[in-house]
Coordinates of C-alpha atoms and ligand atoms in Angstrom, one line a residue:
X1 CA 0.0 0.0 0.0
X2 CA 1.3 3.5 -0.8
X3 CA 2.1 5.8 2.1
X4 CA -0.2 8.8 2.4
X5 CA 1.3 12.0 0.9
X6 CA 3.5 14.3 2.9
X7 CA 1.4 17.3 3.8
X8 CA 3.6 20.2 2.8
X9 CA 3.6 24.0 3.5
X10 CA 5.5 26.3 1.2
X11 CA 7.0 29.5 2.6
X12 CA 8.0 32.5 0.5
X13 CA 6.0 32.7 -2.7
X14 CA 8.5 34.4 -5.0
X15 CA 10.4 33.7 -8.2
X16 CA 11.9 30.3 -7.4
X17 CA 8.7 29.0 -5.6
X18 CA 6.7 29.8 -8.7
X19 CA 9.2 28.8 -11.4
X20 CA 10.4 25.5 -9.9
X21 CA 8.9 24.4 -6.6
X22 CA 5.2 24.6 -7.5
X23 CA 5.6 22.5 -10.7
X24 CA 7.9 20.0 -9.0
X25 CA 5.5 19.5 -6.0
X26 CA 2.5 19.2 -8.3
X27 CA 4.2 16.4 -10.3
X28 CA 5.3 14.4 -7.2
X29 CA 2.5 12.3 -5.7
X30 CA 4.5 11.8 -2.5
X31 CA 3.7 15.5 -1.6
X32 CA 0.5 17.4 -1.2
X33 CA 0.7 21.2 -1.0
X34 CA -1.8 22.1 1.7
X35 CA -1.0 25.7 2.7
X36 CA 1.4 28.6 2.1
X37 CA 3.0 31.4 4.1
X38 CA 4.1 34.6 2.3
X39 CA 3.7 38.2 3.4
X40 CA 2.1 39.4 0.2
X41 CA 1.4 36.5 -2.1
X42 CA -1.2 33.7 -2.0
X43 CA -2.0 30.9 -4.4
X44 CA -5.5 30.4 -5.8
X45 CA -7.2 27.5 -4.1
X46 CA -4.6 27.0 -1.4
X47 CA -5.0 28.4 2.1
X48 CA -2.5 31.2 2.6
X49 CA -1.0 32.8 5.7
X50 CA 1.2 35.9 6.2
X51 CA 3.9 34.2 8.2
X52 CA 5.2 30.9 9.6
X53 CA 3.5 31.2 13.0
X54 CA 0.1 31.6 11.4
X55 CA 0.9 28.7 9.1
X56 CA 1.9 26.5 12.0
X57 CA -1.3 27.4 13.9
X58 CA -3.5 26.9 10.8
X59 CA -4.6 23.4 11.5
X60 CA -3.4 21.9 8.2
X61 CA -1.9 18.7 9.7
X62 CA 1.5 19.6 8.2
X63 CA 4.3 17.1 8.0
X64 CA 6.9 19.3 6.3
X65 CA 7.7 22.8 5.0
X66 CA 9.8 23.9 2.1
X67 CA 11.4 27.4 2.5
X68 CA 11.9 29.6 -0.5
X69 CA 12.5 32.9 1.3
X70 CA 15.9 34.8 1.0
X71 CA 18.6 33.5 3.3
X72 CA 18.4 36.3 5.8
X73 CA 15.5 35.6 8.2
X74 CA 15.4 31.9 7.1
X75 CA 16.8 30.8 10.5
X76 CA 13.8 32.0 12.5
X77 CA 11.3 30.4 10.1
X78 CA 13.2 27.1 9.9
X79 CA 13.7 27.0 13.7
X80 CA 10.0 27.6 14.3
X81 CA 9.1 24.7 11.9
X82 CA 11.6 22.3 13.4
X83 CA 10.5 23.2 16.9
X84 CA 7.0 22.4 15.8
X85 CA 8.2 18.9 14.8
X86 CA 8.1 19.4 11.0
X87 CA 10.6 18.2 8.4
X88 CA 12.2 21.2 6.7
X89 CA 13.7 21.6 3.2
X90 CA 15.5 24.9 2.6
X91 CA 16.6 26.7 -0.6
X92 CA 20.3 27.5 -1.1
X93 CA 22.1 29.1 0.6
X94 CA 20.9 27.3 3.7
X95 CA 21.2 30.3 5.9
X96 CA 22.8 33.8 6.2
X97 CA 25.6 32.4 8.4
X98 CA 27.4 29.1 8.9
X99 CA 26.7 29.1 12.7
X100 CA 22.9 29.5 12.2
X101 CA 22.8 26.4 10.0
X102 CA 24.9 24.4 12.5
X103 CA 22.3 25.4 15.1
X104 CA 19.4 24.3 12.8
X105 CA 21.1 20.9 12.3
X106 CA 21.4 20.5 16.0
X107 CA 17.8 21.3 16.6
X108 CA 16.6 19.0 13.8
X109 CA 18.6 16.1 15.2
X110 CA 17.2 16.8 18.7
X111 CA 13.7 17.0 17.4
X112 CA 14.1 13.8 15.3
X113 CA 13.1 15.6 12.1
X114 CA 14.7 15.8 8.6
X115 CA 16.6 18.9 7.6
X116 CA 17.5 19.0 3.9
X117 CA 19.8 21.9 2.9
X118 CA 19.3 21.7 -0.8
X119 CA 21.9 22.5 -3.5
X120 CA 19.8 22.5 -6.7
X121 CA 22.8 22.8 -9.0
X122 CA 24.2 19.5 -7.8
X123 CA 21.1 17.9 -9.4
X124 CA 21.9 19.2 -12.8
X125 CA 22.2 16.4 -15.5
X126 CA 26.0 16.4 -15.9
X127 CA 27.2 16.6 -12.3
X128 CA 27.1 12.9 -11.3
X129 CA 28.9 11.9 -14.5
X130 CA 31.5 14.6 -14.0
X131 CA 32.2 13.4 -10.4
X132 CA 32.7 9.8 -11.6
X133 CA 35.0 10.8 -14.5
X134 CA 37.2 13.0 -12.3
X135 CA 37.4 10.4 -9.5
X136 CA 40.1 8.5 -11.5
X137 CA 42.0 11.4 -13.0
X138 CA 44.8 13.6 -11.7
X139 CA 43.6 17.3 -11.6
X140 CA 46.0 20.0 -12.8
X141 CA 43.8 23.1 -12.6
X142 CA 40.2 24.2 -12.3
X143 CA 38.6 27.4 -13.7
X144 CA 35.1 28.5 -12.7
X145 CA 33.3 31.2 -14.8
X146 CA 29.9 32.2 -13.5
X147 CA 28.7 35.3 -15.2
X148 CA 25.1 36.3 -15.4
X149 CA 22.9 39.4 -15.7
X150 CA 21.4 40.3 -12.4
X151 CA 18.7 42.4 -14.2
X152 CA 17.5 39.4 -16.1
X153 CA 17.7 36.7 -13.4
X154 CA 16.9 38.7 -10.3
X155 CA 14.7 41.6 -11.4
X156 CA 14.1 44.0 -8.6
X157 CA 15.5 41.7 -5.9
X158 CA 17.0 44.4 -3.7
X159 CA 17.6 41.9 -0.9
X160 CA 20.3 40.2 -2.9
X161 CA 22.6 43.2 -2.6
X162 CA 21.8 43.9 1.0
X163 CA 24.0 42.6 3.9
X164 CA 23.3 38.9 4.2
X165 CA 21.9 38.7 0.6
X166 CA 25.2 37.2 -0.7
X167 CA 25.3 39.5 -3.8
X168 CA 27.0 37.7 -6.7
X169 CA 27.6 34.7 -4.3
X170 CA 23.9 34.0 -4.6
X171 CA 24.6 32.4 -8.0
X172 CA 28.3 31.8 -7.3
X173 CA 27.5 29.5 -4.4
X174 CA 25.8 27.2 -7.0
X175 CA 29.2 26.9 -8.8
X176 CA 30.8 26.1 -5.4
X177 CA 28.2 23.5 -4.6
X178 CA 29.0 21.7 -7.9
X179 CA 32.8 22.1 -7.4
X180 CA 32.6 20.6 -3.9
X181 CA 30.5 17.7 -5.3
X182 CA 32.7 16.8 -8.3
X183 CA 36.2 17.5 -7.1
X184 CA 37.7 14.5 -5.2
X185 CA 39.6 16.6 -2.6
X186 CA 38.8 19.5 -0.3
X187 CA 38.8 23.1 -1.6
X188 CA 40.1 26.0 0.4
X189 CA 40.1 29.8 -0.2
X190 CA 43.4 31.5 -0.4
X191 CA 42.4 35.0 -1.4
X192 CA 39.4 36.9 -2.8
X193 CA 38.5 40.3 -4.2
X194 CA 35.0 41.6 -3.7
X195 CA 33.6 44.4 -5.9
X196 CA 30.8 46.2 -3.9
X197 CA 28.7 49.0 -5.5
X198 CA 29.0 52.3 -3.6
X199 CA 25.3 52.2 -2.8
X200 CA 25.0 48.5 -1.9
X201 CA 26.3 46.2 0.9
X202 CA 27.1 43.0 -1.0
X203 CA 29.5 42.2 -3.9
X204 CA 28.3 42.5 -7.5
X205 CA 31.5 40.7 -8.7
X206 CA 34.1 38.6 -7.1
X207 CA 37.4 36.8 -8.0
X208 CA 38.5 33.9 -5.9
X209 CA 41.8 32.0 -5.7
X210 CA 41.4 28.6 -4.2
X211 CA 43.4 25.4 -3.7
X212 CA 42.2 21.9 -4.3
X213 CA 43.9 19.2 -2.3
X214 CA 47.6 19.9 -1.7
X215 CA 48.4 22.5 -4.4
X216 CA 46.0 22.4 -7.4
X217 CA 45.1 25.9 -8.4
X218 CA 41.4 26.8 -8.7
X219 CA 40.1 30.2 -9.8
X220 CA 36.6 31.5 -9.8
X221 CA 35.2 34.6 -11.5
X222 CA 31.7 35.6 -10.4
X223 CA 30.1 38.5 -12.3
X224 CA 26.5 39.8 -11.9
X225 CA 26.8 42.4 -14.7
X226 CA 27.2 40.1 -17.7
X227 CA 25.1 41.1 -20.6
X228 CA 24.9 39.1 -23.9
X229 CA 25.9 35.4 -23.6
X230 CA 25.7 34.2 -20.0
X231 CA 28.2 31.6 -18.7
X232 CA 27.9 29.1 -15.9
X233 CA 31.0 26.9 -16.7
X234 CA 33.5 24.8 -14.8
X235 CA 36.6 23.7 -16.7
X236 CA 38.8 21.0 -15.2
X237 CA 42.2 20.3 -16.7
X238 CA 43.4 16.8 -15.9
X239 CA 46.2 14.4 -16.9
X240 CA 43.7 12.8 -19.3
X241 CA 42.2 15.9 -21.0
X242 CA 39.8 18.7 -20.2
X243 CA 36.3 18.3 -18.7
X244 CA 33.9 21.1 -19.2
X245 CA 30.6 21.4 -17.3
X246 CA 28.5 24.2 -18.9
X247 CA 25.1 25.7 -18.6
X248 CA 25.2 25.3 -14.9
X249 CA 26.0 21.6 -15.0
X250 CA 23.4 20.6 -17.6
X251 CA 25.9 19.9 -20.4
X252 CA 29.1 17.9 -20.0
X253 CA 31.9 17.6 -22.5
X254 CA 35.2 15.8 -22.4
X255 CA 38.1 17.0 -24.6
X256 CA 35.6 19.1 -26.6
X257 CA 33.3 16.1 -27.3
X258 CA 29.7 16.2 -25.9
X259 CA 29.4 13.5 -23.3
X260 CA 26.0 14.3 -21.8
X261 CA 23.2 16.8 -22.1
X262 CA 19.8 16.6 -20.6
X263 CA 16.8 18.6 -19.7
X264 CA 16.6 20.3 -16.3
X265 CA 15.2 18.0 -13.6
X266 CA 16.9 19.6 -10.6
X267 CA 13.8 20.4 -8.6
X268 CA 11.9 17.1 -9.2
X269 CA 15.1 15.4 -8.0
X270 CA 15.3 17.6 -4.9
X271 CA 11.7 16.7 -3.9
X272 CA 12.3 13.0 -4.5
X273 CA 15.4 13.2 -2.2
X274 CA 13.4 15.1 0.4
X275 CA 10.8 12.4 0.5
X276 CA 13.5 9.7 0.6
X277 CA 15.3 11.5 3.5
X278 CA 12.0 11.7 5.5
X279 CA 11.2 8.0 4.9
X280 CA 14.7 7.1 6.0
X281 CA 14.7 9.4 9.0
X282 CA 17.9 11.2 7.8
X283 CA 19.1 14.7 7.2
X284 CA 21.4 16.1 4.5
X285 CA 23.3 19.2 5.5
X286 CA 26.5 19.9 3.6
X287 CA 28.0 23.2 4.7
X288 CA 31.1 23.3 2.4
X289 CA 29.8 25.7 -0.2
X290 CA 28.5 28.1 2.5
X291 CA 31.8 27.8 4.4
X292 CA 33.8 28.7 1.2
X293 CA 31.6 31.8 0.7
X294 CA 32.1 32.8 4.4
X295 CA 35.9 32.3 4.0
X296 CA 35.9 34.4 0.8
X297 CA 34.3 37.2 2.8
X298 CA 36.8 36.7 5.7
X299 CA 39.9 37.1 3.5
X300 CA 38.3 39.4 0.9
X301 CA 39.8 42.6 -0.2
X302 CA 36.8 44.9 -0.9
X303 CA 36.9 47.4 -3.8
X304 CA 34.1 50.0 -4.1
X305 CA 32.6 50.2 -7.6
X306 CA 30.0 52.3 -9.4
X307 CA 26.5 52.5 -7.8
X308 CA 24.0 49.9 -9.0
X309 CA 20.3 50.4 -9.8
X310 CA 18.1 47.9 -11.4
Ligands
NAP1 P1 12.2 36.3 -4.5 O1 11.7 36.3 -5.9 O2 12.6 37.6 -3.9 O3 11.2 35.5 -3.6 C1 11.4 35.3 -2.2 C2 10.1 35.5 -1.5 O4 10.3 35.4 -0.1 C3 9.5 36.9 -1.7 O5 8.6 37.0 -2.8 C4 8.8 37.2 -0.4 O6 7.4 37.0 -0.5 C5 9.4 36.3 0.6 N1 10.2 37.0 1.6 C6 10.2 36.7 2.9 N2 11.0 37.5 3.6 C7 11.6 38.3 2.7 C8 12.5 39.4 2.8 N3 13.1 39.7 3.9 N4 12.9 40.0 1.6 C9 12.4 39.6 0.5 N5 11.5 38.6 0.3 C10 11.1 38.0 1.4 O7 13.6 35.4 -4.4 P2 13.9 34.1 -5.2 O8 14.6 34.3 -6.4 O9 12.6 33.2 -5.3 O10 14.9 33.4 -4.2 C11 14.6 32.8 -2.9 C12 15.6 31.8 -2.6 O11 15.7 30.9 -3.6 C13 17.0 32.4 -2.4 O12 17.7 31.8 -1.4 C14 17.7 32.1 -3.8 O13 19.1 31.9 -3.7 C15 17.0 30.8 -4.1 N6 17.0 30.4 -5.6 C16 16.6 31.4 -6.5 C17 16.7 31.1 -7.8 C18 16.3 32.1 -8.9 O14 16.5 31.8 -10.1 N7 15.7 33.2 -8.6 C19 17.1 29.8 -8.3 C20 17.5 28.9 -7.3 C21 17.4 29.2 -6.0 P3 6.4 37.9 0.4 O15 6.8 39.3 0.1 O16 5.1 37.5 -0.1 O17 6.7 37.4 1.8

């Protein structure tokens, strides 16, 4: 007999909730969306509340919540849900600071609920194959190029350039989530340069120098002002040729020959994994991408650049 569906609440009805979460939940019969919480938005036909406390008091028989709010303020929402005994799935980045996510992990373990800190880019089609290919090669260098147009992908999202909004690390952390998943050894930050608009608090561009394992150089260029062609590429030079993951991990080529390309199933895969984690009584919290961003801020040299308006 099939288990009854997981009664899910969705918090923060914005761009990613509408673009990806709603279709993925609707297509997954292990979940039933029963209510939402968002200060301004509601969904037709679904009970909506203004905040997490009203959602939790709403009498919806919730088993789980999925959080699609910005990282700042997510801790209070996640903590309230965990303390109410609900399983919690959070968008990336899992929090505004490393220490608040560590505290969420502690609370989830104590409460015996699942905490799933998602990294959607790791679910892109080429990522698993890249990890397998690289596992048996010797890596000589890695180059990350993550350049996108903030006005196209984050229209009017002022929070992203506020303190705790991550700035260009909001997309950049996706690259770091892939890099930490496909590279066999640990990454560490050695230096970084952060370009912060004069009228904003978070970087709009960043250059990182990292080391993989003992001494393999890894560079990353993150740019939020890229017009024209956009690039979300990771290029790994090995003793056996060049691996290129492009289009955010969707397309994989080896030595210039296409090895894999597939449609985007990142969010259906995330919800499948959330259901599996709940069934197994496990959590999945990998802090490495967030830790790298925190370290980039710790050692970062800040350069003030031209003011930015949408
Ligand atoms: P968004 O369009 O701004 O939506 C976030 C929603 O959260 C808002 O519509 C807002 O709805 C609610 N919210 C609650 N507190 C807020 C606050 N203090 N400031 C602003 N909004 C607040 O942002 P998004 O693009 O969906 O991103 C949300 C999260 O998903 C981020 O962590 C982001 O990194 C991640 N993500 C985004 C994308 C993307 O392509 N945009 C892709 C993957 C992951 P109410 O006003 O109704 O409360």
